[in-house]
CSV table of C-alpha atoms and ligand atoms in Angstrom, one decimal:
chain,number,residue,atom,x,y,z
A,108,UNK,CA,-22.8,12.8,24.0
A,109,UNK,CA,-20.3,11.3,21.6
A,110,UNK,CA,-21.4,11.3,18.0
A,111,UNK,CA,-22.5,7.9,16.6
A,112,UNK,CA,-19.7,6.3,14.6
A,113,UNK,CA,-19.6,4.2,11.5
A,114,UNK,CA,-19.3,0.4,11.5
A,115,UNK,CA,-16.4,-0.6,9.3
A,116,UNK,CA,-16.0,-4.2,8.1
A,117,UNK,CA,-12.6,-5.5,7.2
A,118,UNK,CA,-11.3,-9.1,6.6
A,119,UNK,CA,-10.3,-11.5,3.9
A,120,UNK,CA,-12.2,-12.0,0.6
A,121,UNK,CA,-15.0,-14.5,1.0
A,122,UNK,CA,-15.6,-13.8,4.7
A,123,UNK,CA,-19.0,-12.3,4.1
A,124,UNK,CA,-18.3,-8.5,4.5
A,125,UNK,CA,-20.7,-7.5,1.7
A,126,UNK,CA,-23.6,-9.7,3.0
A,127,UNK,CA,-23.1,-8.6,6.6
A,128,UNK,CA,-22.9,-5.0,5.4
A,129,UNK,CA,-26.3,-5.3,3.6
A,130,UNK,CA,-27.7,-6.9,6.8
A,131,UNK,CA,-26.4,-4.0,8.9
A,132,UNK,CA,-27.7,-1.5,6.4
A,133,UNK,CA,-31.2,-3.0,6.7
A,134,UNK,CA,-31.1,-3.3,10.5
A,135,UNK,CA,-29.7,0.2,11.3
A,136,UNK,CA,-31.2,2.2,8.4
A,137,UNK,CA,-27.7,3.7,7.9
A,138,UNK,CA,-26.3,4.3,4.5
A,139,UNK,CA,-23.9,1.6,3.2
A,140,UNK,CA,-20.7,2.4,1.3
A,141,UNK,CA,-19.0,-0.6,-0.4
A,142,UNK,CA,-15.6,0.6,-1.5
A,143,UNK,CA,-15.3,-2.1,-4.2
A,144,UNK,CA,-18.6,-1.1,-5.6
A,145,UNK,CA,-17.7,2.6,-5.6
A,146,UNK,CA,-14.3,1.9,-7.4
A,147,UNK,CA,-15.9,-0.4,-10.0
A,148,UNK,CA,-18.6,2.2,-10.7
A,149,UNK,CA,-16.1,5.1,-11.0
A,150,UNK,CA,-13.8,3.2,-13.3
A,151,UNK,CA,-16.8,1.8,-15.2
A,152,UNK,CA,-15.7,-1.8,-15.1
A,153,UNK,CA,-15.6,-4.8,-12.7
A,154,UNK,CA,-12.7,-5.1,-10.2
A,155,UNK,CA,-11.2,-8.1,-12.1
A,156,UNK,CA,-11.1,-6.0,-15.3
A,157,UNK,CA,-9.4,-3.1,-13.4
A,158,UNK,CA,-6.7,-5.5,-12.3
A,159,UNK,CA,-6.2,-7.1,-15.7
A,160,UNK,CA,-6.2,-3.8,-17.7
A,161,UNK,CA,-4.5,-1.4,-15.4
A,162,UNK,CA,-2.9,-3.5,-12.7
A,163,UNK,CA,-3.3,-3.8,-8.9
A,164,UNK,CA,-1.6,-0.5,-8.1
A,165,UNK,CA,-4.3,1.5,-10.1
A,166,UNK,CA,-7.0,-0.3,-8.1
A,167,UNK,CA,-5.2,0.4,-4.8
A,168,UNK,CA,-5.0,4.1,-5.7
A,169,UNK,CA,-8.7,4.2,-6.5
A,170,UNK,CA,-9.5,2.3,-3.3
A,171,UNK,CA,-7.6,4.8,-1.2
A,172,UNK,CA,-9.3,7.8,-3.0
A,173,UNK,CA,-12.8,6.4,-2.4
A,174,UNK,CA,-12.0,5.7,1.2
A,175,UNK,CA,-10.6,9.1,1.9
A,176,UNK,CA,-13.8,10.7,0.8
A,177,UNK,CA,-15.8,9.1,3.6
A,178,UNK,CA,-16.2,11.5,6.6
A,179,UNK,CA,-16.2,10.6,10.3
A,180,UNK,CA,-19.2,12.9,11.0
A,181,UNK,CA,-21.4,10.8,8.6
A,182,UNK,CA,-22.2,7.5,10.4
A,183,UNK,CA,-22.6,4.7,7.9
A,184,UNK,CA,-21.9,1.0,7.2
A,185,UNK,CA,-18.6,0.8,5.4
A,186,UNK,CA,-17.6,-2.4,3.5
A,187,UNK,CA,-14.0,-2.7,2.4
A,188,UNK,CA,-12.1,-4.9,0.1
A,189,UNK,CA,-9.8,-7.5,1.7
A,190,UNK,CA,-6.6,-5.6,0.8
A,191,UNK,CA,-7.6,-2.3,2.4
A,192,UNK,CA,-5.2,-2.9,5.3
A,193,UNK,CA,-2.2,-3.0,3.0
A,194,UNK,CA,-1.8,0.8,3.2
A,195,UNK,CA,-1.3,2.3,6.5
A,196,UNK,CA,-3.0,5.6,5.5
A,197,UNK,CA,-6.2,3.5,4.8
A,198,UNK,CA,-6.0,1.9,8.2
A,199,UNK,CA,-5.6,5.3,10.0
A,200,UNK,CA,-8.6,6.7,8.1
A,201,UNK,CA,-10.8,3.6,8.9
A,202,UNK,CA,-10.0,4.1,12.6
A,203,UNK,CA,-11.1,7.7,12.4
A,204,UNK,CA,-14.4,6.6,10.7
A,205,UNK,CA,-15.6,4.3,13.4
A,206,UNK,CA,-15.7,0.9,15.0
A,207,UNK,CA,-13.5,-1.4,12.8
A,208,UNK,CA,-14.7,-5.0,12.9
A,209,UNK,CA,-12.5,-7.8,11.6
A,210,UNK,CA,-14.6,-10.6,10.2
A,211,UNK,CA,-12.6,-13.8,10.4
A,212,UNK,CA,-13.0,-17.4,9.2
A,213,UNK,CA,-11.0,-20.5,8.7
A,214,UNK,CA,-9.2,-20.7,5.4
A,215,UNK,CA,-11.2,-23.6,4.1
A,216,UNK,CA,-14.4,-21.7,4.7
A,217,UNK,CA,-13.0,-18.6,3.1
A,218,UNK,CA,-11.9,-20.5,0.1
A,219,UNK,CA,-15.2,-22.2,-0.3
A,220,UNK,CA,-17.1,-18.9,-0.1
A,221,UNK,CA,-14.6,-16.9,-2.2
A,222,UNK,CA,-14.6,-19.5,-5.0
A,223,UNK,CA,-18.4,-19.4,-5.4
A,224,UNK,CA,-17.9,-16.3,-7.6
A,225,UNK,CA,-15.0,-16.2,-10.1
A,226,UNK,CA,-14.4,-12.5,-9.5
A,227,UNK,CA,-11.3,-12.5,-7.3
A,228,UNK,CA,-8.4,-11.4,-9.4
A,229,UNK,CA,-5.8,-12.2,-6.7
A,230,UNK,CA,-7.0,-15.9,-6.8
A,231,UNK,CA,-6.4,-16.2,-10.5
A,232,UNK,CA,-3.2,-18.3,-9.8
A,233,UNK,CA,-2.2,-21.9,-10.4
A,234,UNK,CA,-3.0,-22.8,-6.9
A,235,UNK,CA,-5.7,-20.4,-5.6
A,236,UNK,CA,-6.3,-22.4,-2.4
A,237,UNK,CA,-2.6,-21.9,-1.5
A,238,UNK,CA,-2.7,-18.3,-2.5
A,239,UNK,CA,-5.6,-17.6,-0.2
A,240,UNK,CA,-3.8,-19.2,2.7
A,241,UNK,CA,-0.7,-17.1,2.1
A,242,UNK,CA,-2.7,-13.9,1.8
A,243,UNK,CA,-4.6,-14.8,4.9
A,244,UNK,CA,-1.4,-15.5,6.9
A,245,UNK,CA,0.3,-12.4,5.6
A,246,UNK,CA,-2.6,-10.1,6.5
A,247,UNK,CA,-3.7,-11.5,9.9
A,248,UNK,CA,-1.5,-9.2,11.9
A,249,UNK,CA,-2.7,-6.2,9.8
A,250,UNK,CA,-6.3,-7.0,10.4
A,251,UNK,CA,-5.6,-7.5,14.1
A,252,UNK,CA,-3.9,-4.2,14.4
A,253,UNK,CA,-6.5,-2.3,12.5
A,254,UNK,CA,-9.6,-3.6,14.4
A,255,UNK,CA,-11.3,-3.2,17.8
A,256,UNK,CA,-13.5,-6.2,17.4
A,257,UNK,CA,-12.9,-9.6,15.9
A,258,UNK,CA,-15.7,-11.9,15.0
A,259,UNK,CA,-15.3,-15.5,13.9
A,260,UNK,CA,-17.8,-16.1,11.2
A,261,UNK,CA,-16.8,-19.7,10.5
A,262,UNK,CA,-19.9,-21.2,12.0
A,263,UNK,CA,-22.1,-18.1,12.0
A,264,UNK,CA,-24.6,-16.7,9.5
A,265,UNK,CA,-24.9,-13.1,8.5
A,266,UNK,CA,-27.8,-12.3,10.8
A,267,UNK,CA,-26.0,-13.6,13.8
A,268,UNK,CA,-22.8,-11.8,12.9
A,269,UNK,CA,-24.8,-8.6,12.5
A,270,UNK,CA,-26.5,-9.2,15.9
A,271,UNK,CA,-23.1,-9.5,17.6
A,272,UNK,CA,-21.8,-6.3,16.0
A,273,UNK,CA,-24.9,-4.3,17.0
A,274,UNK,CA,-24.7,-5.6,20.6
A,275,UNK,CA,-21.1,-4.4,20.8
A,276,UNK,CA,-22.1,-1.0,19.4
A,277,UNK,CA,-24.8,-0.7,22.0
A,278,UNK,CA,-22.4,-1.7,24.8
A,279,UNK,CA,-19.9,0.9,23.7
A,280,UNK,CA,-22.7,3.6,23.6
A,281,UNK,CA,-23.9,2.6,27.1
A,282,UNK,CA,-20.3,2.9,28.4
A,283,UNK,CA,-20.0,6.3,26.8
A,284,UNK,CA,-23.3,7.4,28.4
A,285,UNK,CA,-22.0,6.3,31.9
A,286,UNK,CA,-18.7,8.2,31.4
A,287,UNK,CA,-20.5,11.4,30.2
B,23,S3P,C1,-9.0,-7.9,-2.6
B,23,S3P,C2,-10.3,-8.2,-2.3
B,23,S3P,C3,-11.4,-7.9,-3.1
B,23,S3P,C4,-11.1,-6.7,-4.0
B,23,S3P,C5,-9.9,-6.9,-4.8
B,23,S3P,C6,-8.7,-7.1,-3.9
B,23,S3P,C7,-7.8,-8.3,-1.8
B,23,S3P,O1,-12.5,-7.5,-2.2
B,23,S3P,O2,-11.0,-5.5,-3.2
B,23,S3P,O3,-10.1,-8.0,-5.6
B,23,S3P,O4,-6.7,-7.7,-1.9
B,23,S3P,O5,-8.0,-9.1,-0.9
B,23,S3P,P1,-13.3,-8.6,-1.4
B,23,S3P,O6,-12.6,-8.7,-0.1
B,23,S3P,O7,-14.7,-8.1,-1.2
B,23,S3P,O8,-13.3,-9.9,-2.2
């Protein structure tokens, strides 16, 4: 039988990856790895401070390093930062790790959710709403290419999104059993 795979959450900031990740962790009992949390812990400071003191490139390097340490034979819930798809090597690694799920939402909803916390360094611009729309448009094709499953979270809560992901995981497992 095929080994169980990880569930990897990708998507724009504010879409709810961290909350859905915690929900999935609780429901599956799998370990959760949140790449932003790992990077912040390693460098000993919040993500916004990493950006302001060392620049985005330093953050991206740490992000790739943290990701590359995750192994395909260790099923887990993996929560990524919104920019993880900017590097192709990250995307290839995510695909090896498991089912990559793109959490999607309309820009207004993303902005509303993302601006609840003032911890998004890429939104520290004169017009953060416009910046978010630009990033979202630039990245849409990268998220689409990286993912096997896309879930619109615009009108869905975390529990419902988790439920949808888990039913897809079960459907894939059932398909694999039939083929075995
Ligand atoms: C980023 C998103 C953030 C964090 C960093 C860069 C991005 O994570 O990794 O600020 O490039 O979109 P969230 O998606 O959890 O906000």
